[in-house]
C-alpha positions as a LaTeX table, in Angstrom:
\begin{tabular}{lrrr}
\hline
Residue & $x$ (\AA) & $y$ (\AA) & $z$ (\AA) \\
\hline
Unk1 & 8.98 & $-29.07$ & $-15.62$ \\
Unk2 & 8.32 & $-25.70$ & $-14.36$ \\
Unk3 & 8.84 & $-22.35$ & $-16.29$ \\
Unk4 & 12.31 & $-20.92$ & $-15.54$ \\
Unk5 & 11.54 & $-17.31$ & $-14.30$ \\
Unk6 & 11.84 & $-15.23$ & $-17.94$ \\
Unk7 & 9.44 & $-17.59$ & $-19.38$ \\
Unk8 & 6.87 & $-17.25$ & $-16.73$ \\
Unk9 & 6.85 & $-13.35$ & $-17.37$ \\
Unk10 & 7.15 & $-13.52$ & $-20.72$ \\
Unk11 & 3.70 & $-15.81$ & $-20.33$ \\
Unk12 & 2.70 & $-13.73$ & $-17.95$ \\
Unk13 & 3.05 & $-9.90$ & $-20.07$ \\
Unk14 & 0.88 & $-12.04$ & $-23.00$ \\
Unk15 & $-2.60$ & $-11.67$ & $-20.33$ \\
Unk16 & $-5.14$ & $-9.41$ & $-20.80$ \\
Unk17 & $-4.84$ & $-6.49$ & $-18.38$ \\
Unk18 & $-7.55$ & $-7.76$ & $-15.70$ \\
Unk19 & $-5.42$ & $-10.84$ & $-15.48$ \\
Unk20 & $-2.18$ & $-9.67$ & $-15.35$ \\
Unk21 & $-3.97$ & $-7.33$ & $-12.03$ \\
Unk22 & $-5.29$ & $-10.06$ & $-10.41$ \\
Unk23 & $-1.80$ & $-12.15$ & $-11.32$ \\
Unk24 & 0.15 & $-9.05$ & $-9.90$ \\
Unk25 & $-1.84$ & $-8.83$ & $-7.06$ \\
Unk26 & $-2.03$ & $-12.17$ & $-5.87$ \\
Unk27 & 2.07 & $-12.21$ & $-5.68$ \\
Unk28 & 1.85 & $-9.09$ & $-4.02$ \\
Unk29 & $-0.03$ & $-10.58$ & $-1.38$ \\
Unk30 & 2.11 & $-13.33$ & $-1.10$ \\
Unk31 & 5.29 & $-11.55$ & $-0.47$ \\
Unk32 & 3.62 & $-10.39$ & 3.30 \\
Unk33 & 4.71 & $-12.39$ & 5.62 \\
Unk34 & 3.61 & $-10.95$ & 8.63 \\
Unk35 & $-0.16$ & $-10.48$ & 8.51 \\
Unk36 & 0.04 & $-9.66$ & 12.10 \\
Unk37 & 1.57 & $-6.22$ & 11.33 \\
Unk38 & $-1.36$ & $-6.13$ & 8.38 \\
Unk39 & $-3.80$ & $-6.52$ & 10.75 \\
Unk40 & $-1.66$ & $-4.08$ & 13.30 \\
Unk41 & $-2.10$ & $-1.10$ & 10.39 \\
Unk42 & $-5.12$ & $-1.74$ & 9.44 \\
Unk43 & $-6.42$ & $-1.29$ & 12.67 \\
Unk44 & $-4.43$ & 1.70 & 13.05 \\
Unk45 & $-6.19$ & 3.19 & 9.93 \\
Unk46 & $-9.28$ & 2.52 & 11.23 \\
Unk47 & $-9.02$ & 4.07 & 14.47 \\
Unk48 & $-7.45$ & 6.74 & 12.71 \\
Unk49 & $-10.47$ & 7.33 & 10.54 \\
Unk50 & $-12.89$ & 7.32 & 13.20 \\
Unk51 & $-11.20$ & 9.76 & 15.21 \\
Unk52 & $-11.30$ & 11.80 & 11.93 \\
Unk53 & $-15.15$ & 11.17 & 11.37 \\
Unk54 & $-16.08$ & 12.46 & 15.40 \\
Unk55 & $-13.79$ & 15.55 & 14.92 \\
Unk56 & $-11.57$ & 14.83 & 17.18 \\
Unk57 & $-8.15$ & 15.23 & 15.12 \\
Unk58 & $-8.17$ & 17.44 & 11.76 \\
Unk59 & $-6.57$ & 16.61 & 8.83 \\
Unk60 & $-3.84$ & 18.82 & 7.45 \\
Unk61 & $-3.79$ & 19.03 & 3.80 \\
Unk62 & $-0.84$ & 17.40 & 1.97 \\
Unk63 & 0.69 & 20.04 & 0.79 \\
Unk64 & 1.04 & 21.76 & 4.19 \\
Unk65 & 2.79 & 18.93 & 5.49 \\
Unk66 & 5.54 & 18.42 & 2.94 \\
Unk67 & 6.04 & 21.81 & 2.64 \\
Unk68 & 6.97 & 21.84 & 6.68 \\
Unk69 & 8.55 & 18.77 & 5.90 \\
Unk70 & 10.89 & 20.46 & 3.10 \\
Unk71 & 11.61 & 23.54 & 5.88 \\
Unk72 & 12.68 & 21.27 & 8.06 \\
Unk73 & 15.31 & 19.21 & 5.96 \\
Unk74 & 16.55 & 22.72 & 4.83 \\
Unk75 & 17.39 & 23.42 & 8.40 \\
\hline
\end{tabular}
């Protein structure tokens, strides 16, 4: 009979911190459904980074852009 859903977590909250990680992760992953748009971002951040690495885009520090971010909201 399985665990209802309180029991599993209580179960669960007893591992040691590396296995409640790997635990957490694993249902992470298995909440994505759509590897396609995984795969779709990932390349997205890799083309992103290589542009990046030959100079041809900057970066703009983080700051910088919520601060234009919080202008703009303001109006």
């Amino acid at each position: 009979m399985p665990l209802a859903p309180q029991e599993l977590e209580a179960a669960a909250l007893t591992l040691p911190r590396c296995d409640r990680a790997r635990l957490a992760q694993r249902l992470l992953e298995s909440l994505d459904e759509d590897s396609e748009v995984e795969q779709a971002w990932a390349a997205e951040v890799e083309r992103r980074l290589d542009e990046h690495d030959r100079g041809q885009v900057q970066a703009i520090p983080g700051e910088e852009v919520f601060a234009k971010a919080r202008a703009r909201l303001r109006g």
